[in-house]
Amino acid sequence: MSSLDQKFFQDTNVAIPPATDTLALSTAVGTVTTHVAKDTLFWEADPADYIFKVLRGTICLSKLLPDGRRQVARFCHAGDLVGLTASEDYPYSADALTDATTIRIRKCDLDEEFDANPAARESVLAAVQEELSAAQRQLMVLGRKNAVERVASFLIAMSEQALRQGEDGSVVELPMTRVDIADYLGLTHETVCRTLSGLKKSGVVAISDPHRIELLQRDILEDIAEDSEERRCAA
Amino acid sequence: MSSLDQKFFQDTNVAIPPATDTLALSTAVGTVTTHVAKDTLFWEADPADYIFKVLRGTICLSKLLPDGRRQVARFCHAGDLVGLTASEDYPYSADALTDATTIRIRKCDLDEEFDANPAARESVLAAVQEELSAAQRQLMVLGRKNAVERVASFLIAMSEQALRQGEDGSVVELPMTRVDIADYLGLTHETVCRTLSGLKKSGVVAISDPHRIELLQRDILEDIAEDSEERRCAA
DNA sequence: CGCCTGGTTGACCACTATCAAGGTTAGTGG
DNA sequence: CCACTAACCTTGATAGTGGTCAACCAGGCG
């Protein structure tokens, strides 16, 4: 087993939450792959021959309607698996938002790995369950929350992601554009801008650079995200 | 192995799609449980000690915000697994919309089954992947589709469900109320009513009974659901 | 330097939520 | 059997949130 092989299934960053950790896997064959920003790893409806494990960078998973409307299903960070699906074809496109490194593994090789190492399937099952759980939380965001609540939920989630990476959760780096955020939150980029400006004006966040947001009052942001009497505070 | 045990992992209805089929499992211990309409199988945040396999009836999975706003994550039918989660607690409540029968199995027993029968985990992984894929499709519905498109998508999905059960897909039985549909589609029940009335007026569907909808022009409904120039046809 | 992409803000308006009323059906008790 | 009640469904009038359209700004790059 080469060191590359090992790497696919080991923790690849500071801290990966247990549920998305594929540590238990051990002998699969993968290829380290680098992507520059705006690279497409694969397109929606392409045959799903490979899965990717993100080592570094941010990957954006999105779907399109025939008329061009776009929905971002997920932003993937170090430790996340991309492209694992039961179907023949990818159900979404995957684009690198930043320069990124992944380990790419053929799906059939993964199946072999599963046969050789049942614990591998266990850890992948846990990862998919966690992904499902996140998708269901996002259903609540898209179905029932208003614009401020959506943006607040997003900022809190990004902050928690930063914390998991060992960073300080009080500052959130946003590798994606306002359009990406809007397509993730089911809003327009204008509404995302306006809402962020509102939060800034009310002192809940500070925005020096568009891609760097400081959470000045995290507790209020959490109240806004979760429901909150306080959600009118930041209009 | 009792016949009850067998039953948990076998096809329990006319036709269950491969991806959600848990046929491969064979020796787990489950208990047949009956529920009357409006029964709650479990509440959001209860300890997730059991999973359920639906044999008959419709189960509604939903989440609440503190202020009472509700989002339905999924309607479960015969063959579906309910309550399978990586977390300690259920991430949603499960209510029976109709009288229903399930097989209930302790999570720890399922884990034992997995150890004894690795193929079991494989089939469960496929089921969870299918569920994830459905959730991601629903993200597009909630994030990017308007009212008519959402309702059309829902009717088509229910029709496909009926087809999988061996029924005629041209008539859709809706066991849920307008409020349930609204909470699933991120709309209000008034908007659901109005939209259905619009589709009825334009001749796309017929609604004799509120819970029985006939798809008179399935092709148009599909066009509306998918994007469509035609989506103005039914306002 | 000029173009292009991305971000921000404003004016206006449409879609859907909200509020309200009335209708229908099923279940319950007299 | 019928009256009463309570869900549930439907439709109408009004209002508000967020979308659309438009303009302008800032930064990066050819």
Coordinates of C-alpha atoms (C1' of nucleotides) in Angstrom, one line a residue:
Chain A
M1 CA 0.0 0.0 0.0
S2 CA 1.5 3.3 -1.1
S3 CA 1.4 6.4 1.1
L4 CA -0.9 7.9 -1.4
D5 CA -3.3 5.0 -0.9
Q6 CA -3.2 5.5 2.8
K7 CA -3.8 9.1 2.4
F8 CA -7.2 8.7 0.9
F9 CA -8.6 7.2 4.0
Q10 CA -6.8 9.1 6.6
D11 CA -7.6 12.4 8.2
T12 CA -6.3 15.0 5.9
N13 CA -6.7 18.1 7.9
V14 CA -6.7 19.4 11.4
A15 CA -10.0 18.1 12.6
I16 CA -12.6 16.2 10.7
P17 CA -15.8 15.4 12.6
P18 CA -16.2 11.7 13.4
A19 CA -19.3 11.2 11.2
T20 CA -17.5 12.3 8.0
D21 CA -14.2 10.7 8.9
T22 CA -13.2 7.8 6.7
L23 CA -10.2 6.8 8.8
A24 CA -11.4 3.2 9.0
L25 CA -10.7 2.7 5.3
S26 CA -7.2 1.6 4.7
T27 CA -6.1 0.0 1.4
A28 CA -8.0 1.7 -1.5
V29 CA -6.2 3.0 -4.5
G30 CA -6.6 6.7 -5.1
T31 CA -4.9 9.4 -7.1
V32 CA -4.0 12.8 -5.8
T33 CA -5.6 15.4 -8.1
T34 CA -5.2 19.1 -8.1
H35 CA -7.7 21.6 -9.4
V36 CA -7.5 25.3 -10.0
A37 CA -10.3 27.6 -9.1
K38 CA -13.3 27.3 -11.5
D39 CA -12.2 23.8 -12.6
T40 CA -15.1 21.4 -13.0
L41 CA -14.5 18.0 -11.4
F42 CA -17.6 16.6 -13.2
W43 CA -20.9 17.7 -14.7
E44 CA -24.4 16.8 -13.6
A45 CA -25.5 13.6 -15.5
D46 CA -21.9 12.5 -16.3
P47 CA -21.3 8.8 -15.5
A48 CA -20.4 8.6 -11.9
D49 CA -17.2 6.7 -12.3
Y50 CA -15.1 8.4 -9.6
I51 CA -15.5 9.7 -6.1
F52 CA -13.3 12.4 -4.6
K53 CA -12.1 13.1 -1.2
V54 CA -11.4 16.8 -0.6
L55 CA -8.0 17.4 0.9
R56 CA -7.8 21.2 0.5
G57 CA -10.0 23.9 -1.0
T58 CA -13.7 24.3 -1.4
I59 CA -15.9 22.4 -3.9
C60 CA -19.4 23.5 -4.9
L61 CA -22.1 21.0 -5.8
S62 CA -24.9 22.4 -7.8
K63 CA -27.8 21.4 -10.1
L64 CA -29.4 23.4 -12.9
L65 CA -32.9 23.7 -14.3
P66 CA -33.3 23.7 -18.1
D67 CA -33.9 27.5 -18.0
G68 CA -30.6 28.1 -16.1
R69 CA -31.9 28.5 -12.5
R70 CA -29.3 27.0 -10.3
Q71 CA -29.4 25.4 -6.8
V72 CA -26.2 24.8 -4.8
A73 CA -26.7 21.6 -2.9
R74 CA -23.6 21.9 -0.7
F75 CA -20.2 23.4 -0.3
C76 CA -17.5 20.7 0.4
H77 CA -14.4 21.3 2.5
A78 CA -11.4 19.2 3.5
G79 CA -12.5 15.8 4.6
D80 CA -15.7 15.7 2.7
L81 CA -16.5 13.0 0.1
V82 CA -17.8 14.2 -3.3
G83 CA -19.6 12.2 -5.9
L84 CA -20.7 9.2 -3.9
T85 CA -24.1 8.3 -5.3
A86 CA -26.2 5.2 -5.8
S87 CA -27.1 6.2 -9.3
E88 CA -25.3 5.7 -12.5
D89 CA -24.8 9.4 -13.1
Y90 CA -23.8 12.3 -10.9
P91 CA -26.9 14.1 -9.7
Y92 CA -25.0 17.4 -9.6
S93 CA -22.0 19.2 -11.0
A94 CA -18.9 19.7 -8.9
D95 CA -16.8 22.9 -9.3
A96 CA -13.8 24.0 -7.5
L97 CA -14.4 27.4 -6.0
T98 CA -10.7 27.7 -5.0
D99 CA -7.6 25.9 -5.9
A100 CA -8.1 22.5 -4.5
T101 CA -6.6 19.1 -4.0
T102 CA -8.6 15.9 -3.9
I103 CA -7.9 12.2 -3.9
R104 CA -9.8 10.6 -6.8
I105 CA -10.8 7.0 -6.6
R106 CA -12.6 4.8 -9.1
K107 CA -16.0 3.7 -7.8
C108 CA -15.2 0.1 -8.7
D109 CA -12.0 0.2 -6.7
L110 CA -14.0 1.5 -3.8
D111 CA -16.4 -1.4 -4.1
E112 CA -13.4 -3.7 -4.0
E113 CA -12.2 -1.9 -0.9
F114 CA -15.6 -2.4 0.7
D115 CA -15.4 -6.1 0.1
A116 CA -11.9 -6.3 1.6
N117 CA -12.6 -4.0 4.4
P118 CA -16.2 -3.9 5.7
A119 CA -15.3 -1.1 8.2
A120 CA -14.8 1.1 5.2
R121 CA -18.4 0.8 4.2
E122 CA -19.4 1.6 7.8
S123 CA -17.5 4.9 7.8
V124 CA -18.9 5.8 4.4
L125 CA -22.4 5.0 5.6
A126 CA -21.9 7.4 8.5
A127 CA -20.6 10.1 6.1
V128 CA -23.6 9.7 3.8
Q129 CA -26.0 9.8 6.8
E130 CA -24.4 13.0 8.0
E131 CA -24.7 14.5 4.5
L132 CA -28.4 13.5 4.5
S133 CA -28.9 15.1 7.8
A134 CA -27.3 18.3 6.6
A135 CA -29.5 18.3 3.5
Q136 CA -32.6 17.9 5.6
R137 CA -31.6 20.9 7.8
Q138 CA -31.1 22.8 4.6
L139 CA -34.7 21.9 3.5
M140 CA -35.9 23.8 6.6
V141 CA -33.7 26.8 5.6
L142 CA -35.1 26.9 2.1
G143 CA -38.7 26.0 2.9
R144 CA -39.4 28.0 5.9
K145 CA -36.8 30.7 6.7
N146 CA -36.8 34.3 5.5
A147 CA -33.8 36.1 3.9
V148 CA -32.1 37.2 7.2
E149 CA -32.6 33.9 8.8
R150 CA -31.1 32.1 5.8
V151 CA -28.1 34.3 5.7
A152 CA -27.6 34.0 9.4
S153 CA -27.9 30.2 9.3
F154 CA -25.3 30.2 6.5
L155 CA -22.8 32.4 8.5
I156 CA -23.2 30.2 11.6
A157 CA -22.7 27.1 9.5
M158 CA -19.6 28.5 7.9
S159 CA -18.3 29.6 11.3
E160 CA -18.8 26.0 12.7
Q161 CA -17.0 24.7 9.6
A162 CA -14.1 27.0 10.5
L163 CA -14.1 25.8 14.1
R164 CA -13.9 22.2 12.9
Q165 CA -10.8 23.2 10.9
G166 CA -9.3 24.5 14.1
E167 CA -9.7 28.1 13.1
D168 CA -11.2 30.9 15.1
G169 CA -15.0 30.8 14.5
S170 CA -15.4 34.5 14.9
V171 CA -14.1 35.3 11.5
V172 CA -15.6 33.6 8.4
E173 CA -13.7 33.4 5.1
L174 CA -16.1 33.0 2.2
P175 CA -14.4 31.5 -0.8
M176 CA -17.6 31.7 -2.8
T177 CA -19.2 34.6 -4.6
R178 CA -22.5 36.3 -3.6
V179 CA -24.1 34.4 -6.5
D180 CA -22.9 31.1 -5.1
I181 CA -24.3 32.0 -1.7
A182 CA -27.6 33.1 -3.2
D183 CA -27.9 29.9 -5.2
Y184 CA -27.2 28.0 -2.0
L185 CA -29.8 29.9 0.0
G186 CA -32.5 30.2 -2.6
L187 CA -32.2 33.9 -2.9
T188 CA -30.8 36.4 -5.5
H189 CA -27.4 37.9 -5.1
E190 CA -28.9 41.3 -4.6
T191 CA -30.9 40.0 -1.6
V192 CA -27.8 38.4 -0.1
C193 CA -25.9 41.7 -0.5
R194 CA -28.7 43.8 1.0
T195 CA -29.1 41.3 3.9
L196 CA -25.4 41.3 4.7
S197 CA -25.4 45.1 4.5
G198 CA -28.3 45.1 7.0
L199 CA -26.5 42.8 9.4
K200 CA -23.4 45.1 9.0
K201 CA -25.4 48.2 9.7
S202 CA -27.0 46.7 12.8
G203 CA -23.5 45.8 14.1
V204 CA -24.0 42.1 14.1
V205 CA -21.2 41.5 11.6
A206 CA -18.3 43.5 10.2
I207 CA -17.4 43.2 6.5
S208 CA -14.0 44.6 5.6
D209 CA -13.5 42.5 2.5
P210 CA -16.5 40.9 0.8
H211 CA -15.0 37.5 1.4
R212 CA -14.1 38.0 5.0
I213 CA -16.9 38.5 7.5
E214 CA -16.4 39.0 11.2
L215 CA -19.2 37.8 13.5
L216 CA -19.3 40.6 16.1
Q217 CA -22.4 39.3 17.9
R218 CA -22.5 35.5 17.3
D219 CA -25.3 35.0 19.9
I220 CA -27.6 37.4 18.1
L221 CA -26.8 35.8 14.8
E222 CA -27.7 32.4 16.2
D223 CA -31.0 33.8 17.5
I224 CA -31.8 35.1 14.1
A225 CA -30.8 31.8 12.4
E226 CA -32.8 29.6 14.8
D227 CA -36.1 31.5 14.7
S228 CA -35.9 34.2 17.1
E229 CA -37.9 37.1 18.3
E230 CA -34.7 39.0 17.5
R231 CA -34.9 38.4 13.8
R232 CA -36.3 41.9 13.2
C233 CA -33.2 43.4 14.8
A234 CA -31.3 43.0 11.6
A235 CA -33.5 44.1 8.7
Chain B
M1 CA -35.0 -16.8 12.5
S2 CA -38.7 -16.2 12.8
S3 CA -40.9 -15.2 9.9
L4 CA -41.3 -11.8 11.5
D5 CA -37.5 -11.4 11.4
Q6 CA -37.4 -12.3 7.8
K7 CA -40.1 -9.9 7.0
F8 CA -38.2 -6.9 8.1
F9 CA -35.7 -7.3 5.3
Q10 CA -37.9 -8.6 2.5
D11 CA -39.9 -6.8 0.0
T12 CA -43.1 -5.9 1.7
N13 CA -45.1 -4.6 -1.1
V14 CA -45.7 -5.0 -4.8
A15 CA -42.6 -3.3 -6.0
I16 CA -39.9 -1.5 -4.2
P17 CA -37.2 0.2 -6.2
P18 CA -33.8 -1.5 -6.0
A19 CA -32.1 1.4 -4.3
T20 CA -34.5 1.4 -1.3
D21 CA -34.8 -2.4 -1.2
T22 CA -33.3 -4.1 1.9
L23 CA -33.7 -7.5 0.6
A24 CA -30.1 -8.4 1.2
L25 CA -30.6 -8.2 4.9
S26 CA -31.7 -11.5 6.4
T27 CA -31.5 -12.2 10.1
A28 CA -32.3 -9.1 12.1
V29 CA -34.9 -9.0 14.8
G30 CA -37.8 -6.7 14.3
T31 CA -41.3 -6.3 15.8
V32 CA -44.4 -5.7 13.7
T33 CA -46.0 -2.5 14.9
T34 CA -49.3 -1.0 14.0
H35 CA -50.1 2.7 14.1
V36 CA -53.4 4.5 13.7
A37 CA -53.6 7.8 11.8
K38 CA -52.1 10.7 13.7
D39 CA -50.0 8.4 15.8
T40 CA -46.5 9.7 16.4
L41 CA -43.8 7.1 16.0
F42 CA -41.2 9.4 17.6
W43 CA -40.5 13.1 18.2
E44 CA -37.6 15.2 16.9
A45 CA -34.7 15.0 19.5
D46 CA -35.9 11.8 21.0
P47 CA -33.1 9.3 21.4
A48 CA -32.9 7.4 18.2
D49 CA -33.1 3.9 19.5
Y50 CA -35.2 2.3 16.9
I51 CA -35.5 2.3 13.1
F52 CA -38.7 1.5 11.3
K53 CA -39.4 -0.1 8.0
V54 CA -42.8 0.9 6.6
L55 CA -44.9 -2.0 5.4
R56 CA -48.2 -0.2 4.8
G57 CA -49.4 3.4 5.1
T58 CA -47.8 6.8 4.9
I59 CA -45.4 8.3 7.5
C60 CA -44.6 12.0 7.5
L61 CA -41.2 13.2 8.7
S62 CA -41.1 16.8 9.8
K63 CA -39.0 19.4 11.7
L64 CA -40.2 22.4 13.7
L65 CA -38.7 25.8 14.3
P66 CA -39.1 27.2 17.9
D67 CA -41.9 29.5 16.7
G68 CA -43.9 26.7 15.2
R69 CA -43.0 26.9 11.5
R70 CA -42.9 23.4 10.1
Q71 CA -41.0 21.7 7.3
V72 CA -41.9 18.3 6.1
A73 CA -38.7 16.5 5.0
R74 CA -40.3 13.5 3.4
F75 CA -43.3 11.3 3.0
C76 CA -42.5 7.6 3.6
H77 CA -44.3 4.8 1.9
A78 CA -44.1 1.0 1.9
G79 CA -40.5 -0.1 1.7
D80 CA -39.0 3.0 3.1
L81 CA -36.8 3.1 6.2
V82 CA -37.5 5.7 8.9
G83 CA -35.3 6.9 11.6
L84 CA -32.0 5.8 10.4
T85 CA -29.5 8.4 11.5
A86 CA -25.9 8.7 12.5
S87 CA -26.8 11.0 15.4
E88 CA -27.9 10.1 18.9
D89 CA -31.2 11.7 18.5
Y90 CA -33.9 11.7 15.7
P91 CA -33.4 14.8 13.6
Y92 CA -37.2 14.9 12.8
S93 CA -40.5 13.8 14.1
A94 CA -42.4 10.9 12.4
D95 CA -46.1 10.8 12.3
A96 CA -48.5 8.4 10.7
L97 CA -50.7 10.1 8.2
T98 CA -52.8 7.0 7.7
D99 CA -53.2 3.8 9.7
A100 CA -49.9 2.1 9.1
T101 CA -47.8 -1.0 9.8
T102 CA -44.1 -0.9 10.4
I103 CA -41.4 -3.3 11.5
R104 CA -39.5 -1.8 14.4
I105 CA -36.0 -2.8 15.1
R106 CA -33.5 -1.7 17.8
K107 CA -30.6 0.2 16.4
C108 CA -28.2 -2.0 18.3
D109 CA -29.7 -5.1 16.9
L110 CA -29.3 -3.6 13.4
D111 CA -25.6 -3.0 14.2
E112 CA -25.3 -6.7 15.2
E113 CA -27.0 -7.6 12.0
F114 CA -24.5 -5.5 10.1
D115 CA -21.6 -7.3 11.7
A116 CA -23.1 -10.7 10.9
N117 CA -24.1 -9.8 7.4
P118 CA -22.1 -7.1 5.7
A119 CA -24.4 -7.2 2.7
A120 CA -27.0 -5.7 5.0
R121 CA -25.0 -2.5 5.4
E122 CA -24.6 -2.4 1.6
S123 CA -28.3 -2.3 1.0
V124 CA -28.8 0.2 3.8
L125 CA -26.1 2.4 2.3
A126 CA -27.9 2.3 -1.0
A127 CA -31.1 3.3 0.7
V128 CA -29.6 6.2 2.5
Q129 CA -27.9 7.4 -0.8
E130 CA -31.2 7.3 -2.5
E131 CA -32.8 9.3 0.3
L132 CA -30.0 11.8 0.1
S133 CA -30.5 12.1 -3.6
A134 CA -34.2 12.8 -3.1
A135 CA -33.4 15.4 -0.5
Q136 CA -31.1 17.2 -2.9
R137 CA -33.8 17.2 -5.6
Q138 CA -36.1 18.7 -3.0
L139 CA -33.6 21.4 -2.3
M140 CA -34.0 22.5 -5.9
V141 CA -37.8 22.5 -5.5
L142 CA -37.6 24.7 -2.4
G143 CA -34.8 26.9 -3.4
R144 CA -35.6 27.7 -7.0
K145 CA -39.2 26.7 -8.1
N146 CA -42.3 28.8 -7.9
A147 CA -45.6 27.7 -6.5
V148 CA -47.0 25.9 -9.7
E149 CA -43.7 24.2 -10.3
R150 CA -43.6 23.0 -6.7
V151 CA -47.1 21.6 -6.8
A152 CA -46.5 20.0 -10.2
S153 CA -43.2 18.4 -9.0
F154 CA -45.1 17.0 -6.1
L155 CA -47.9 15.5 -8.1
I156 CA -45.5 13.9 -10.5
A157 CA -43.5 12.5 -7.6
M158 CA -46.6 11.1 -6.0
S159 CA -47.6 9.6 -9.4
E160 CA -44.3 7.9 -9.7
Q161 CA -44.7 6.6 -6.2
A162 CA -48.0 5.1 -7.2
L163 CA -46.5 3.6 -10.3
R164 CA -43.8 1.9 -8.1
Q165 CA -46.6 0.4 -6.0
G166 CA -48.0 -1.1 -9.2
E167 CA -50.9 1.3 -9.3
D168 CA -52.0 3.4 -12.3
G169 CA -50.0 6.6 -12.2
S170 CA -52.7 8.7 -13.8
V171 CA -54.6 9.0 -10.5
V172 CA -52.9 10.2 -7.4
E173 CA -54.3 9.5 -3.9
L174 CA -53.1 12.1 -1.4
P175 CA -53.3 10.7 2.2
M176 CA -52.0 14.0 3.6
T177 CA -53.8 17.3 4.2
R178 CA -53.2 20.5 2.3
V179 CA -51.2 21.8 5.3
D180 CA -48.9 18.8 5.1
I181 CA -48.4 19.4 1.4
A182 CA -47.8 23.1 2.0
D183 CA -45.2 22.3 4.8
Y184 CA -43.5 19.9 2.4
L185 CA -43.4 22.4 -0.5
G186 CA -42.5 25.5 1.6
L187 CA -45.8 27.2 0.8
T188 CA -49.0 28.0 2.7
H189 CA -52.0 25.8 2.5
E190 CA -53.9 28.6 0.8
T191 CA -51.3 28.8 -2.0
V192 CA -51.5 25.0 -2.4
C193 CA -55.3 25.2 -2.7
R194 CA -55.2 28.1 -5.2
T195 CA -52.5 26.4 -7.3
L196 CA -54.4 23.1 -7.5
S197 CA -57.5 25.1 -8.4
G198 CA -55.6 26.8 -11.2
L199 CA -54.4 23.4 -12.5
K200 CA -57.9 22.2 -12.4
K201 CA -59.3 25.2 -14.1
S202 CA -56.7 24.9 -16.9
G203 CA -57.7 21.2 -17.4
V204 CA -54.3 19.7 -16.4
V205 CA -55.8 17.8 -13.5
A206 CA -59.2 16.8 -12.2
I207 CA -60.1 17.0 -8.5
S208 CA -63.2 15.1 -7.6
D209 CA -62.2 14.5 -4.0
P210 CA -59.6 16.7 -2.3
H211 CA -57.5 13.6 -1.7
R212 CA -57.8 12.2 -5.1
I213 CA -56.3 14.0 -8.1
E214 CA -56.4 12.8 -11.7
L215 CA -53.5 13.8 -13.9
L216 CA -55.4 14.6 -17.2
Q217 CA -52.3 16.0 -19.0
R218 CA -49.3 14.4 -17.4
D219 CA -46.9 15.7 -20.1
I220 CA -47.9 19.3 -19.4
L221 CA -47.5 18.7 -15.7
E222 CA -44.0 17.4 -16.2
D223 CA -43.2 20.4 -18.3
I224 CA -44.4 22.7 -15.6
A225 CA -42.4 20.7 -13.0
E226 CA -39.2 20.7 -14.8
D227 CA -39.0 24.3 -15.8
S228 CA -40.9 24.8 -18.9
E229 CA -42.0 27.5 -21.2
E230 CA -45.4 26.0 -20.4
R231 CA -45.4 26.9 -16.7
R232 CA -47.6 30.0 -17.4
C233 CA -50.3 27.7 -18.9
A234 CA -51.5 26.9 -15.4
A235 CA -51.8 30.0 -13.3
Chain C
dC1 C1' -6.4 52.1 -20.5
dG2 C1' -10.6 49.7 -21.1
dC3 C1' -13.0 45.6 -20.3
dC4 C1' -15.0 42.2 -17.4
dT5 C1' -16.3 40.1 -13.3
dG6 C1' -18.1 40.7 -8.9
dG7 C1' -20.3 43.6 -5.4
dT8 C1' -23.5 47.2 -3.8
dT9 C1' -27.6 50.0 -3.7
dG10 C1' -32.0 51.9 -5.4
dA11 C1' -36.8 51.9 -7.5
dC12 C1' -40.4 49.2 -8.6
dC13 C1' -43.4 45.4 -8.8
dA14 C1' -45.0 40.4 -8.6
dC15 C1' -45.6 36.5 -6.1
dT16 C1' -47.0 34.5 -2.3
dA17 C1' -48.2 35.2 2.7
dT18 C1' -51.5 36.9 5.7
dC19 C1' -56.1 37.8 7.2
dA20 C1' -60.8 36.8 6.7
dA21 C1' -64.9 34.5 5.5
dG22 C1' -67.7 30.7 4.0
dG23 C1' -68.2 25.9 2.4
dT24 C1' -67.8 20.9 2.9
dT25 C1' -67.2 16.6 5.2
dA26 C1' -66.7 13.5 9.0
dG27 C1' -67.4 12.4 13.5
dT28 C1' -70.2 12.7 17.8
dG29 C1' -73.9 12.8 20.8
dG30 C1' -78.7 13.6 21.5
Chain D
dC1 C1' -81.8 10.2 12.1
dC2 C1' -80.5 14.8 12.8
dA3 C1' -78.0 18.6 15.1
dC4 C1' -73.8 20.2 16.3
dT5 C1' -68.9 20.6 16.2
dA6 C1' -64.5 20.6 14.5
dA7 C1' -61.3 19.7 10.9
dC8 C1' -60.2 20.7 6.6
dC9 C1' -60.8 22.9 2.2
dT10 C1' -61.6 26.9 -0.8
dT11 C1' -61.8 31.6 -2.3
dG12 C1' -61.2 36.6 -1.8
dA13 C1' -58.9 41.0 -0.4
dT14 C1' -54.8 43.1 1.0
dA15 C1' -50.0 43.6 2.1
dG16 C1' -45.1 42.6 2.5
dT17 C1' -40.9 40.1 1.3
dG18 C1' -37.9 39.4 -2.0
dG19 C1' -37.3 39.4 -7.2
dT20 C1' -36.4 42.2 -11.3
dC21 C1' -34.3 45.8 -13.7
dA22 C1' -31.0 49.3 -13.7
dA23 C1' -27.1 52.0 -12.4
dC24 C1' -22.7 52.5 -10.4
dC25 C1' -18.3 51.1 -8.1
dA26 C1' -14.0 48.5 -7.3
dG27 C1' -10.4 45.5 -8.6
dG28 C1' -7.9 42.5 -11.8
dC29 C1' -6.1 41.6 -16.2
dG30 C1' -5.2 41.7 -21.1

